[in-house]
Amino acid sequence: DVLIIGGGLVGASLAITLDGLGLDVAMVEATPAGTLPAVFDQRNLSFAEATVNALDALGVMPLLRAPSGRIQRIHISRAGAFGRIRLEASAHGRDEFGRVVVARDFGEALEARLASLRNLTRHRPARFVGLGELHSGVRHVRIADERGEHDIATRLLVAADGSRSGVRDALGIRVH
């Protein structure tokens, strides 16, 4: 029913969201099973409260192994520039602005949540090759994986393959 090209935060979040709707969902991911994308390294990620709430609703936040840090203060300044801004969550009637998590821990939690999905087929390592015909509302999409090149038929194609999207290019969708 749905083919998602890209297994990063956007593609993975969509796959998790669609689980339980009775849809057949497939995701094409560049990284092999057992390997996290390079973006999930040891750096810290700052998630706004809305992102934390969404990831909590998707069942990802409870899977974090390391505790997340609360963002209660934000200080914005630039060396050599005039002025600064300091924000205190309590001054805005909030406990926190969001959370800080270790990227690797977040990637592992996301992976664990994806592994629990019932209606998800993961093609990995695989890559988008091109678009095939569109017949009666079904799009044929060409991918390459360990079996070689082959087509997947889908009713909905989702381009979650980043800012330099090959899917978007293939569809002729321009951006600025």
Rosetta silent file (secondary structure, phi, psi, omega in degrees, C-alpha in Angstrom):
SEQUENCE: DVLIIGGGLVGASLAITLDGLGLDVAMVEATPAGTLPAVFDQRNLSFAEATVNALDALGVMPLLRAPSGRIQRIHISRAGAFGRIRLEASAHGRDEFGRVVVARDFGEALEARLASLRNLTRHRPARFVGLGELHSGVRHVRIADERGEHDIATRLLVAADGSRSGVRDALGIRVH
SCORE:     score description
SCORE:     0.000 S_00000001
   1 L     0.000  -45.276 -176.621    0.000    0.000    0.000 S_00000001
   2 E  -130.139  128.958  174.569    2.741    2.478    1.009 S_00000001
   3 E  -115.696  119.314 -179.558    6.380    2.493   -0.085 S_00000001
   4 E  -104.925  121.273  175.449    8.666    4.794    1.903 S_00000001
   5 E   -97.066  111.277 -178.682   12.020    5.635    0.341 S_00000001
   6 L   117.831  123.180 -177.980   14.320    6.594    3.222 S_00000001
   7 L  -110.311   23.320  176.702   14.673    5.080    6.674 S_00000001
   8 L   -78.308 -159.325 -176.491   15.769    8.148    8.623 S_00000001
   9 H   -57.512  -44.624 -177.405   13.696    9.983   11.221 S_00000001
  10 H   -68.147  -51.867 -179.667   10.950   11.026    8.780 S_00000001
  11 H   -62.380  -43.607  179.825   10.574    7.686    6.993 S_00000001
  12 H   -64.869  -43.119  179.174   10.831    5.679   10.214 S_00000001
  13 H   -61.843  -39.683  177.719    8.316    7.909   12.020 S_00000001
  14 H   -65.661  -43.733  178.805    5.841    7.504    9.177 S_00000001
  15 H   -59.141  -42.425  178.639    6.277    3.709    9.175 S_00000001
  16 H   -64.806  -42.889 -179.261    5.627    3.634   12.928 S_00000001
  17 H   -62.313  -38.141 -177.357    2.590    5.890   12.561 S_00000001
  18 H   -76.897  -17.082 -178.577    1.074    3.665    9.857 S_00000001
  19 L   -60.944  138.858  178.656    1.510    0.481   11.905 S_00000001
  20 L    91.084   -4.741  179.137   -1.781   -0.927   13.092 S_00000001
  21 L   -90.935   -0.776 -179.690   -3.833    0.576   10.263 S_00000001
  22 L    79.157   14.574  178.673   -3.860   -2.690    8.347 S_00000001
  23 L   -93.313  146.540  173.605   -1.742   -1.272    5.540 S_00000001
  24 L   -87.142  114.327 -175.053    1.093   -3.151    3.880 S_00000001
  25 E  -118.042  136.293  174.705    4.095   -0.815    4.319 S_00000001
  26 E  -126.213  148.145  179.490    7.592   -1.197    2.874 S_00000001
  27 E  -132.063  131.906  177.745   10.639    0.943    3.531 S_00000001
  28 E  -100.651  120.281 -175.040   13.787    1.212    1.387 S_00000001
  29 L  -124.771  142.074 -178.774   16.848    1.947    3.538 S_00000001
  30 L   -75.613  -32.163 -175.425   20.470    2.537    2.553 S_00000001
  31 L   -86.660  144.688  178.886   22.020    0.998    5.656 S_00000001
  32 L   -72.065  160.594  175.792   22.219   -2.776    6.170 S_00000001
  33 L   -55.421  139.474  179.382   20.417   -4.563    8.997 S_00000001
  34 L    84.395    0.682 -179.691   22.294   -4.188   12.272 S_00000001
  35 L  -123.601  131.698  176.264   23.887   -0.892   11.209 S_00000001
  36 L   -89.335  147.483  173.176   22.695    2.566   12.187 S_00000001
  37 L   -56.428  151.851 -175.848   22.969    5.476    9.731 S_00000001
  38 L   -57.956  -24.924 -178.743   26.069    7.622   10.331 S_00000001
  39 L   -67.479  -18.303  179.674   23.958   10.484   11.743 S_00000001
  40 L   -91.950   71.741 -177.893   23.298    8.392   14.852 S_00000001
  41 L  -106.452 -154.215 -175.388   26.693    9.036   16.440 S_00000001
  42 L   -90.138    3.075  179.430   27.755   10.260   19.904 S_00000001
  43 L   -72.926  165.193  177.532   26.652   13.873   19.516 S_00000001
  44 E   -93.947  143.355  175.111   23.706   15.268   21.427 S_00000001
  45 E  -113.446  137.121  176.467   20.405   16.093   19.769 S_00000001
  46 E  -103.859  119.746  179.643   18.060   18.749   21.127 S_00000001
  47 E  -107.000  128.457  174.266   14.381   17.925   20.658 S_00000001
  48 E   -65.918  159.897 -177.539   11.699   20.562   21.090 S_00000001
  49 H   -55.790  -39.085  179.054    8.795   19.647   23.364 S_00000001
  50 H   -63.414  -38.596  177.713    6.502   18.964   20.373 S_00000001
  51 H   -66.513  -43.308  177.970    9.059   16.499   18.977 S_00000001
  52 H   -59.231  -45.347 -179.808    9.389   14.793   22.365 S_00000001
  53 H   -61.897  -42.344 -179.863    5.584   14.494   22.576 S_00000001
  54 H   -65.804  -45.883 -179.961    5.372   13.017   19.064 S_00000001
  55 H   -67.408  -30.440  174.932    8.193   10.519   19.691 S_00000001
  56 H   -67.746  -44.755  178.745    6.614    9.575   23.005 S_00000001
  57 H   -63.654  -30.481  178.674    3.259    8.933   21.282 S_00000001
  58 L   -81.655   -4.094  178.513    5.082    6.792   18.690 S_00000001
  59 L    80.201   18.178 -179.510    6.606    4.685   21.488 S_00000001
  60 L   -90.305  -45.030 -176.430   10.205    5.716   20.760 S_00000001
  61 H   -57.673  -40.683  178.825   11.076    7.840   23.815 S_00000001
  62 H   -64.492  -15.969 -178.745   10.351    5.034   26.332 S_00000001
  63 H   -88.982   -3.159  176.674   12.911    2.866   24.489 S_00000001
  64 L   -64.483  134.414  179.232   15.820    5.238   25.182 S_00000001
  65 L   -83.378  -41.300  179.746   18.413    3.513   27.356 S_00000001
  66 L   -89.693  144.646  178.235   20.120    6.657   28.613 S_00000001
  67 L   -66.345  142.595  176.819   18.091    9.285   30.446 S_00000001
  68 L   -85.971  151.194  179.851   17.319   12.364   28.391 S_00000001
  69 E   -94.418  138.387  179.644   18.295   15.763   29.737 S_00000001
  70 E   -77.907  137.651  174.710   15.684   18.425   30.335 S_00000001
  71 E   -97.391  103.064 -178.367   16.085   21.743   28.500 S_00000001
  72 L  -107.609  -20.395  178.780   15.054   24.302   31.106 S_00000001
  73 E  -134.471  143.650  174.628   17.189   27.237   29.995 S_00000001
  74 E  -129.666  127.902  177.853   18.226   28.505   26.583 S_00000001
  75 E  -118.978  122.178 -179.263   21.003   31.060   26.136 S_00000001
  76 E  -118.464  121.812  176.628   21.462   32.539   22.659 S_00000001
  77 E  -158.649  170.424  176.484   24.461   34.728   21.874 S_00000001
  78 L  -138.806  129.600 -179.011   27.291   35.091   19.425 S_00000001
  79 L   -56.091  130.977  177.509   30.888   35.857   20.331 S_00000001
  80 L    82.996   -2.708 -179.988   31.798   39.389   19.343 S_00000001
  81 L  -106.163  156.282 -179.869   28.179   40.402   18.648 S_00000001
  82 L   -80.269  137.063  171.886   25.995   42.759   20.629 S_00000001
  83 L    89.902  166.738  177.427   23.208   41.338   22.778 S_00000001
  84 E  -162.978  164.045  176.863   21.984   38.003   23.968 S_00000001
  85 E  -130.537  134.809  174.409   18.751   36.232   24.800 S_00000001
  86 E  -124.997  128.420  178.638   18.108   34.044   27.822 S_00000001
  87 E  -118.137  135.258  175.809   14.959   31.986   28.114 S_00000001
  88 E  -117.217  124.566 -179.369   13.769   30.228   31.272 S_00000001
  89 H   -55.844  -42.705 -177.659   11.051   27.591   30.866 S_00000001
  90 H   -62.142  -29.298  178.594    9.560   28.480   34.257 S_00000001
  91 H   -71.117  -13.739  179.664    9.148   32.110   33.144 S_00000001
  92 H  -113.419   18.196  177.526    6.869   30.826   30.380 S_00000001
  93 L    69.433   28.066 -177.885    4.818   28.513   32.598 S_00000001
  94 L  -125.431  152.610  174.631    6.639   25.395   31.416 S_00000001
  95 L   -78.615  -34.303 -177.320    8.703   22.720   33.101 S_00000001
  96 L  -159.084  161.673  175.273   10.981   22.412   30.085 S_00000001
  97 L   -91.924  -19.849 -177.655   11.417   23.438   26.451 S_00000001
  98 E   167.625 -155.323 -176.573   12.347   19.933   25.339 S_00000001
  99 E  -137.864  152.922  173.100   14.931   17.189   25.832 S_00000001
 100 E  -109.998  129.400  178.393   18.536   16.416   24.917 S_00000001
 101 E  -130.339  155.303  174.920   19.306   12.846   23.841 S_00000001
 102 E   -78.270  128.959 -174.994   22.417   11.085   22.577 S_00000001
 103 H   -54.713  -43.380 -178.869   21.986   10.528   18.828 S_00000001
 104 H   -62.900  -43.493  178.837   23.189    6.894   18.987 S_00000001
 105 H   -62.784  -40.831  177.809   20.783    6.048   21.806 S_00000001
 106 H   -63.940  -43.963  178.373   17.965    7.675   19.864 S_00000001
 107 H   -60.361  -40.784  178.648   18.881    5.713   16.722 S_00000001
 108 H   -66.866  -37.685  177.645   18.869    2.452   18.691 S_00000001
 109 H   -66.782  -42.050  177.967   15.454    3.285   20.213 S_00000001
 110 H   -62.578  -43.368  178.682   14.060    4.105   16.774 S_00000001
 111 H   -62.644  -42.765  178.788   15.474    0.840   15.410 S_00000001
 112 H   -62.522  -39.655  179.171   13.953   -1.150   18.293 S_00000001
 113 H   -67.393  -41.506  177.370   10.557    0.421   17.649 S_00000001
 114 H   -61.770  -38.541 -178.924   10.772   -0.350   13.920 S_00000001
 115 H   -64.652  -21.019 -178.283   11.661   -3.978   14.709 S_00000001
 116 L   -88.161   -5.738 -176.046    8.396   -4.319   16.633 S_00000001
 117 L   -72.961  139.753 -176.770    6.164   -3.317   13.690 S_00000001
 118 L   -85.072  -35.352 -170.912    3.868   -6.037   12.330 S_00000001
 119 L  -112.573   32.160 -178.796    3.139   -4.756    8.818 S_00000001
 120 E  -115.438  127.940  171.467    6.518   -3.373    7.753 S_00000001
 121 E  -106.866  124.631 -178.556    8.811   -4.926    5.149 S_00000001
 122 E  -106.224  125.041  175.235   12.295   -3.440    5.219 S_00000001
 123 E  -102.188  108.162 -177.147   14.459   -3.510    2.089 S_00000001
 124 L  -158.930  141.214  -10.215   18.041   -2.955    3.266 S_00000001
 125 L   -71.556  138.472 -179.340   20.576   -2.250    2.166 S_00000001
 126 L  -151.695  162.790  177.894   18.741   -0.993   -0.858 S_00000001
 127 E  -143.073  151.255  175.455   18.495    2.111   -2.978 S_00000001
 128 E   -72.132  130.241  179.405   15.957    3.817   -5.170 S_00000001
 129 E  -106.017  -42.671 -179.425   16.845    3.393   -8.858 S_00000001
 130 E   175.643  177.958 -179.155   13.920    4.969  -10.678 S_00000001
 131 E  -100.052  141.779  173.449   10.237    5.154  -11.398 S_00000001
 132 E  -103.612 -159.188 -176.952    8.287    2.747  -13.537 S_00000001
 133 E   -67.997  156.502  171.791    4.818    3.008  -14.988 S_00000001
 134 E  -114.613  112.642 -178.090    1.741    4.329  -13.212 S_00000001
 135 E  -126.985  123.180  174.825   -1.270    2.086  -13.968 S_00000001
 136 L    50.551   42.777  177.494   -4.707    2.398  -12.357 S_00000001
 137 L    80.453    6.428  178.812   -3.346    4.257   -9.335 S_00000001
 138 E  -113.180  123.822 -179.926   -0.440    1.845   -8.785 S_00000001
 139 E   -98.434  134.723  173.688    3.106    3.161   -9.201 S_00000001
 140 E   -97.249  129.434 -176.565    5.956    0.803  -10.028 S_00000001
 141 E  -122.329  132.334 -178.030    9.204    1.747   -8.323 S_00000001
 142 E   -95.914  127.509  175.195   12.591    0.284   -9.220 S_00000001
 143 E  -127.023  162.104  175.054   14.983   -0.505   -6.372 S_00000001
 144 E  -123.546  130.870  176.462   18.345   -2.272   -6.159 S_00000001
 145 E  -143.427 -163.383 -176.405   19.250   -4.585   -3.297 S_00000001
 146 L   -62.735  -18.131  177.523   21.224   -7.808   -2.738 S_00000001
 147 L   -89.621   -1.419 -176.446   18.901   -9.596   -5.206 S_00000001
 148 E   101.948 -158.884  179.076   19.652   -7.063   -7.931 S_00000001
 149 E   -89.968  138.972  176.048   17.195   -4.601   -9.472 S_00000001
 150 E  -158.043  166.423 -178.332   13.469   -5.233   -9.213 S_00000001
 151 E   -99.082  147.610  169.682   10.134   -3.406   -9.080 S_00000001
 152 E  -123.239  130.610  177.457    7.829   -2.805   -6.139 S_00000001
 153 E   -93.419  136.090 -178.620    4.227   -1.805   -6.854 S_00000001
 154 E  -145.947  149.933  174.960    2.663    0.741   -4.501 S_00000001
 155 L   -85.670  -26.431  179.191   -0.445    2.865   -4.216 S_00000001
 156 E  -136.880  122.214  177.081    1.431    5.607   -2.329 S_00000001
 157 E  -104.110  127.006 -179.890    5.090    6.505   -2.789 S_00000001
 158 E  -114.110  124.320  177.279    6.680    8.611   -0.028 S_00000001
 159 E   -92.121   99.884  176.857    9.934   10.474   -0.667 S_00000001
 160 L  -120.956   36.652 -173.353   11.711   10.560    2.705 S_00000001
 161 L  -103.008   29.621  169.873   15.153   10.339    1.161 S_00000001
 162 L    90.137 -177.313 -174.708   16.558   13.672    2.290 S_00000001
 163 L   -69.943  -24.211  175.618   17.219   17.100    0.881 S_00000001
 164 L  -105.848   56.643 -172.065   18.819   15.702   -2.289 S_00000001
 165 L   -65.809  118.435  174.288   15.882   13.402   -2.958 S_00000001
 166 H   -68.367  -33.015  177.919   16.256   11.092   -5.936 S_00000001
 167 H   -66.086  -46.915  179.101   12.525   10.369   -5.780 S_00000001
 168 H   -59.774  -43.204  178.110   11.666   14.064   -5.946 S_00000001
 169 H   -61.500  -44.158 -178.785   14.036   14.498   -8.886 S_00000001
 170 H   -63.476  -30.088  179.062   12.507   11.505  -10.686 S_00000001
 171 H   -87.345   -6.153  179.645    9.048   13.012  -10.242 S_00000001
 172 L    74.554   26.335  179.328   10.219   16.424  -11.482 S_00000001
 173 L   -89.333  118.048 -177.593    9.354   18.192   -8.229 S_00000001
 174 L   -95.502  150.113  177.290   11.478   21.319   -7.959 S_00000001
 175 L  -136.910  159.160  173.686   12.469   23.084   -4.736 S_00000001
 176 L  -118.764    0.000    0.000   14.258   26.266   -3.742 S_00000001
